[in-house]
Each structure stands twice: as C-alpha cells, then as structure tokens.
Coordinates of C-alpha atoms in Angstrom, one line a residue:
X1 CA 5.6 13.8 -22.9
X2 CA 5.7 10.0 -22.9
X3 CA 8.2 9.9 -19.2
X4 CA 6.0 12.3 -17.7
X5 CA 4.2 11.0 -15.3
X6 CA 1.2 11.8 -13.1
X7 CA 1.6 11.7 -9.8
X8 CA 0.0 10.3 -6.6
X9 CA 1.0 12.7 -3.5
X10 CA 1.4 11.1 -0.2
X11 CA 0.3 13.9 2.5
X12 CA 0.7 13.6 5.8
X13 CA 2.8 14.2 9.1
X14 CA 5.6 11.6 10.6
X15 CA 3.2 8.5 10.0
X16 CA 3.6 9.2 6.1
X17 CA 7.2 10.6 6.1
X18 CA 7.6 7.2 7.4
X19 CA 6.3 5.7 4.9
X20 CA 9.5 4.3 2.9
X21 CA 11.2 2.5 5.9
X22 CA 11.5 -0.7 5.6
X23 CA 14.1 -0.8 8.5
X24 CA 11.2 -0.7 11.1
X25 CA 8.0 -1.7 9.1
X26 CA 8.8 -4.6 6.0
X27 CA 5.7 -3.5 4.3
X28 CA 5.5 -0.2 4.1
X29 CA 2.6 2.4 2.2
X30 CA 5.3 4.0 -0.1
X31 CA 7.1 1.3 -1.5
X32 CA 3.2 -0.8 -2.1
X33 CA 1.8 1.5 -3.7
X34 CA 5.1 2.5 -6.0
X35 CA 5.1 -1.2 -6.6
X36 CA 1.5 -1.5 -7.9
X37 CA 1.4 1.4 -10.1
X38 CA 4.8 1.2 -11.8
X39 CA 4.9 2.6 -15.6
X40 CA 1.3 4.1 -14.3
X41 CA 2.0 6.7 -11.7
X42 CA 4.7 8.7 -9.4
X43 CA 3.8 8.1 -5.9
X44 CA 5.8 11.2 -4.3
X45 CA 5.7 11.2 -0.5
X46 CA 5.4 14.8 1.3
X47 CA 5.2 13.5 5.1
X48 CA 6.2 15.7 7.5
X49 CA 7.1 14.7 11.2
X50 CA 5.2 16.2 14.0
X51 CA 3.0 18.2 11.8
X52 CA -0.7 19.3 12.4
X53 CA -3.5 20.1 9.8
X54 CA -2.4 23.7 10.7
X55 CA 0.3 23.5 8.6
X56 CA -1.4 21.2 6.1
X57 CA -3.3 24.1 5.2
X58 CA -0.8 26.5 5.2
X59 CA 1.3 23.8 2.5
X60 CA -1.7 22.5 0.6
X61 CA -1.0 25.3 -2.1
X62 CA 2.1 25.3 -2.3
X63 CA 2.2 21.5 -2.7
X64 CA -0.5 21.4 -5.1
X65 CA 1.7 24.6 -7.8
X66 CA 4.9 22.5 -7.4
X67 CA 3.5 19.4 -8.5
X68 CA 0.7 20.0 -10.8
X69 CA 3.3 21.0 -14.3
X70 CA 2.1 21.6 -17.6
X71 CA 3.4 17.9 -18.7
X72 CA 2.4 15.9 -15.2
X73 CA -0.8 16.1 -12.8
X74 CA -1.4 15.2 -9.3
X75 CA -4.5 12.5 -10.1
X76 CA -4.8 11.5 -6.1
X77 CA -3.8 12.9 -3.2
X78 CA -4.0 11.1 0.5
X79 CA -4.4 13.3 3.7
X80 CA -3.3 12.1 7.3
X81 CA -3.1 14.8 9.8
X82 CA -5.2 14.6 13.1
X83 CA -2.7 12.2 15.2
X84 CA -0.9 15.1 16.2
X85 CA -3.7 18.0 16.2
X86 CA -5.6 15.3 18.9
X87 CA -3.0 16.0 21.6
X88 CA -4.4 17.7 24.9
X89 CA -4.2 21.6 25.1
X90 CA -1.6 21.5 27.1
X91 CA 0.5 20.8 23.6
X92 CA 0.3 24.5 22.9
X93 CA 2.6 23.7 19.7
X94 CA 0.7 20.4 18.3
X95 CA -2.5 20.7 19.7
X96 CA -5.1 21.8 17.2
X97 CA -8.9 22.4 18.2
X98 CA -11.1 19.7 16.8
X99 CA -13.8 22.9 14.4
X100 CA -10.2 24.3 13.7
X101 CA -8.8 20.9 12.3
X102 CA -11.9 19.9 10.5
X103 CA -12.1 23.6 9.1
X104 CA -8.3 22.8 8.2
X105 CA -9.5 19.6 6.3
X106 CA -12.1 21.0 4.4
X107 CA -9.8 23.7 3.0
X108 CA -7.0 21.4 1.9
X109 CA -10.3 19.2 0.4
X110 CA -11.5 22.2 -1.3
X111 CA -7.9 23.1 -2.5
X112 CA -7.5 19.6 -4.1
X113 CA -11.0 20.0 -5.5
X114 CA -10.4 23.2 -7.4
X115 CA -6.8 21.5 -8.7
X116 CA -9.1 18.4 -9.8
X117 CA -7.2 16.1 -7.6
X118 CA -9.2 13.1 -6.2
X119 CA -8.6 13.0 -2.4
X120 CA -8.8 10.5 0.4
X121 CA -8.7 10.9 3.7
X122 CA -6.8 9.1 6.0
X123 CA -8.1 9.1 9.6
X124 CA -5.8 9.2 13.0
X125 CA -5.3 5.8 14.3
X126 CA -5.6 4.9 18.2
X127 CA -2.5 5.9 21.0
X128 CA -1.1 2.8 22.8
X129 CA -0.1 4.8 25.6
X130 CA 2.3 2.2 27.5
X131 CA 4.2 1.0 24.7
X132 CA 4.6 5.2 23.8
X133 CA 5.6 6.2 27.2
X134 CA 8.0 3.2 27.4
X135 CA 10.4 4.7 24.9
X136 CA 9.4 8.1 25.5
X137 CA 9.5 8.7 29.4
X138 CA 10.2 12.3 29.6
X139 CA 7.3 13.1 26.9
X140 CA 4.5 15.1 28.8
X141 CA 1.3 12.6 29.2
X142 CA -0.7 14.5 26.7
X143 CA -2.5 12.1 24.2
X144 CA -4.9 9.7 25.0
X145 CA -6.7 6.8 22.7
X146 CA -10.1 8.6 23.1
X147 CA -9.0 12.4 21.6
X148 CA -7.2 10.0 18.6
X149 CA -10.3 8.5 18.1
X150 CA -12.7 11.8 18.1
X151 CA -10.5 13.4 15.6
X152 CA -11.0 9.9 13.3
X153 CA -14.5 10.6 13.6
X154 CA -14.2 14.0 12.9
X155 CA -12.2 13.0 9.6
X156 CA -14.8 10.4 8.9
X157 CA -17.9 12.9 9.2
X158 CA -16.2 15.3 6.8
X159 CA -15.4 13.1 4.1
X160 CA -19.0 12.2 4.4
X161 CA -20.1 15.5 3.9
X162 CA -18.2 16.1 0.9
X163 CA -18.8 12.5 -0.2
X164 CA -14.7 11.7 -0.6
X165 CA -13.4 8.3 1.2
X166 CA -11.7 8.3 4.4
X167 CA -9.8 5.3 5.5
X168 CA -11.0 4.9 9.3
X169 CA -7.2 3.7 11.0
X170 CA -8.8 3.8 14.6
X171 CA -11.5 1.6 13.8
X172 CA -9.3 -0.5 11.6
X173 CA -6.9 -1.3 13.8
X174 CA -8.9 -1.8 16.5
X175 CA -11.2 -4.0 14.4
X176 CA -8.2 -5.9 13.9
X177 CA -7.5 -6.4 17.1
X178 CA -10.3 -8.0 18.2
X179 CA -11.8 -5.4 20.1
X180 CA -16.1 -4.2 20.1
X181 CA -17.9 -1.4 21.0
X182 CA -18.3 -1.8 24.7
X183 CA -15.3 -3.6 25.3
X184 CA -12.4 -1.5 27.8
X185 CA -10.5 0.9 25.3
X186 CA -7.0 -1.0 24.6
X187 CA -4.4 1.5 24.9
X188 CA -5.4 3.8 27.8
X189 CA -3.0 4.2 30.3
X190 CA -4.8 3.6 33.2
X191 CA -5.7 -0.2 31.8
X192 CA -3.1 -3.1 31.5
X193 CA -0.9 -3.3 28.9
X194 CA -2.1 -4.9 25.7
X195 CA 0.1 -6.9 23.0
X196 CA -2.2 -6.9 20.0
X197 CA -2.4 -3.5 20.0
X198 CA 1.5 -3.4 20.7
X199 CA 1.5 -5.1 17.5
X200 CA 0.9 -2.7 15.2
X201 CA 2.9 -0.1 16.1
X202 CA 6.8 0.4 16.5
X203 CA 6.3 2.8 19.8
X204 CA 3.0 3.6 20.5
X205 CA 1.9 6.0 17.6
X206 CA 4.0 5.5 14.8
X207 CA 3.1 2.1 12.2
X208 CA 4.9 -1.1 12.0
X209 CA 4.2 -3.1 8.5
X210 CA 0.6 -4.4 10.3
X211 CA -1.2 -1.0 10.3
X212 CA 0.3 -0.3 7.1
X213 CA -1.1 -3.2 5.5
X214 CA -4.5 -1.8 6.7
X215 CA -3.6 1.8 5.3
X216 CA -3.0 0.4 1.8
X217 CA -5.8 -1.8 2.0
X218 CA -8.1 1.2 2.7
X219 CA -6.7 3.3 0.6
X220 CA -6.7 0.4 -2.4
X221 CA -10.6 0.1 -1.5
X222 CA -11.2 3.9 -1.4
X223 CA -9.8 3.6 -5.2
X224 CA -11.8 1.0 -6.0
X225 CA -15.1 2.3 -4.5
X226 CA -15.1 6.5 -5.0
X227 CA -12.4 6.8 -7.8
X228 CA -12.5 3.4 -10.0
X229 CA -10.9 4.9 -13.1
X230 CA -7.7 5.3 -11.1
X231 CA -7.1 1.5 -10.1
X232 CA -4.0 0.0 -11.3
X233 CA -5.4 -2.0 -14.2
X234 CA -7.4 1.0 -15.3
X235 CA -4.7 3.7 -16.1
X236 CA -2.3 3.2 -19.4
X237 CA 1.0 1.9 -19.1
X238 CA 4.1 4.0 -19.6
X239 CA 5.4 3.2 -23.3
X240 CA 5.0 -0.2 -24.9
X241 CA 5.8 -3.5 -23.6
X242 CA 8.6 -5.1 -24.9
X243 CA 7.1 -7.6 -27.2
X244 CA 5.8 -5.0 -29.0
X245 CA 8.9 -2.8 -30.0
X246 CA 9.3 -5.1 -33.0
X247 CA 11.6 -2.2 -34.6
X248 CA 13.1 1.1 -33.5
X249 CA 10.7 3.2 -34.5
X250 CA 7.9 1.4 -32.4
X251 CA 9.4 3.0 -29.4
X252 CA 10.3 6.2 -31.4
X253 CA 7.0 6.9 -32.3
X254 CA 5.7 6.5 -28.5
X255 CA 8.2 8.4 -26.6

C-alpha cells in the first residue's frame, strides 16, 4: 500500500500530450507539476492530439475505471479541450458546436464528480493566426482568435455554474501580453503580425514554456483557492525521510 500512489490526471488534446517536451517548451506543465508533488502524487498525462470535448466524453469513463484502483485514486483531474472544438464548421471532423461542447464539459464534470475527483478546468487559449499559417500553409483558414476566445468563456461560465476553477489561457495570455479590452485583437489575420503573442507559442496554437508557466500557475492557484487540501505541502509524503530510518524496521513497518 505504501508505493501506491494517487494520481493527478492530465486531460486534454495536443496542448497536454505536449506537455512533457522539453525539446520545444524548457518549462513544461508535466515535468512542474511531477517535480512539485514528488513522494505525494502520480501526475499521469492522457493528452491526446487533435481531440475535441466529443471524444472527451466518450473517454472520460473509461479514463476515470483505469485509473481509479482499489490501492490508488485519481484526487485531481485537469480538462483542456475547446481549442480544437472552436474551429469553424467548415472543420466537419474538429468542429464541435459551442451547447454541444459545454454539454460535453458538464458531463466529463459530472463524471469526475460522481468518481470524487476534484476537477479544473482549463480554458482554450487565443489563435495567432500568422505565426500558425506560417508553418502550416496548406491548413484550411478555419480558426480565428475570437471563436478560441468564446469557447474560453464558455468554459469559464460552466465552471462557474458548478462552482469548480477554470484557468482562463485566453485572458491570461493575453493579459500577459499587454493587451485591454478595446484594444485590436492580437492574432487575427487580417491585423499585422504581432511578436508578443508570437512569444508564447511554438506555431500559432500549440505552448512554448511562456504559456505553460501561466498554465501551472493557474492551475497551482486553482489548488490553492477551490481545493487547498491538495497543495503540495498539505498531502503526506511517500514513506519516511531518511533521517528517520534509524533501523531496518523503521522502513519495514511503513512500507
């Protein structure tokens, strides 16, 4: 029982599958929070490139019985989908209609609920169009900053509703950036191209160690604010320290 651990379950589409490469973002979301909750907490990733909330939902259970044992428990699980869902209609594979993706989100909520898994949401993050269609010519012009943003919202309104955190990325990162409400929305195609926003991503959509910094800070402050008995400092470490196995037996008697 003593190596058993509880788990933290990453959730999420290409963003999170992402989310141990340090070859293209230093700081990365997996290896952070790994780091902070050694001898506390698995952090297993289940990202899934190019996925929608559609097949979230169709995953959430199946997720939820292959990681919840007898001896370990999912204690927090973090949901990013609505990236991909925001593309235009004309994405007849990705596209996902915004009641239909925040019906999706409430039954992946409710799913985690019933498993008694604390959940956070994580919402989509803004499109830098230029920088996307710079390594990705051929890609149909589907996806604009402003559908990115209204599926954040929606994200943000739900969590609200069933009183869980959501970490806002559109707002953060564009926070970040510099830019108000009222200024011209960095990242459309039709405006000039804009470095700080370049500067958080690796092509457009996809994170760079800058918004991931702002992912795990969110996520770190969702902890802290919604589900304080999971910080770091608050959940028993695995097994004694060292100083304390004195004799054999100390460590016998734990594991």
């Amino acid at each position: 029982m003593a190596l058993n651990y509880d788990k933290i379950v990453l959730f999420g589409d290409s963003i999170t599958e992402r989310a141990y490469d340090i070859s293209t973002a230093p700081f990365c979301i997996g290896p952070a929070l790994q780091n902070i909750y050694t001898r506390r907490f698995d952090v297993i990733q289940r990202g899934f490139g190019g996925y929608t909330s559609a097949h979230a939902k169709l995953m959430i259970d199946k997720i939820i019985a292959q990681e919840n044992t007898p001896t370990s428990k999912v204690k927090l699980m973090t949901v990013f989908f609505g990236t991909n869902d925001s593309t235009g209609p004309s994405s007849t594979i990705q596209h996902v209609p915004l009641d239909i993706y925040t019906a999706n989100m409430r039954y992946i909520a409710n799913s985690c609920k019933a498993a008694d898994i604390k959940v956070v949401f994580i919402g989509a993050g803004p499109f830098n169009a230029h920088q996307w269609w710079i390594t990705r010519p051929e890609n149909p012009h589907n996806r604009t900053t402003i559908q990115a943003r209204t599926y954040c919202d929606a994200a943000i309104s739900l969590a609200k509703e069933l009183e869980i955190p959501c970490v806002p990325m559109w707002y953060l990162i564009m926070e970040a950036i510099g830019w108000k409400e009222g200024d011209p929305l960095t990242g459309l195609e039709e405006l000039d191209p804009d470095e700080s926003l370049a500067a958080y991503f690796t092509d457009g959509i996809h994170y760079n160690q800058n918004s991931y910094k702002l992912e795990y800070d969110g996520i770190m402050n969702a902890i802290k604010e919604f589900y304080p008995e999971l910080l770091p400092e608050n959940v028993p470490l695995r097994l004694p320290e060292w100083a304390a196995l004195t004799t054999p037996d100390v460590l016998e008697k734990a594991l």
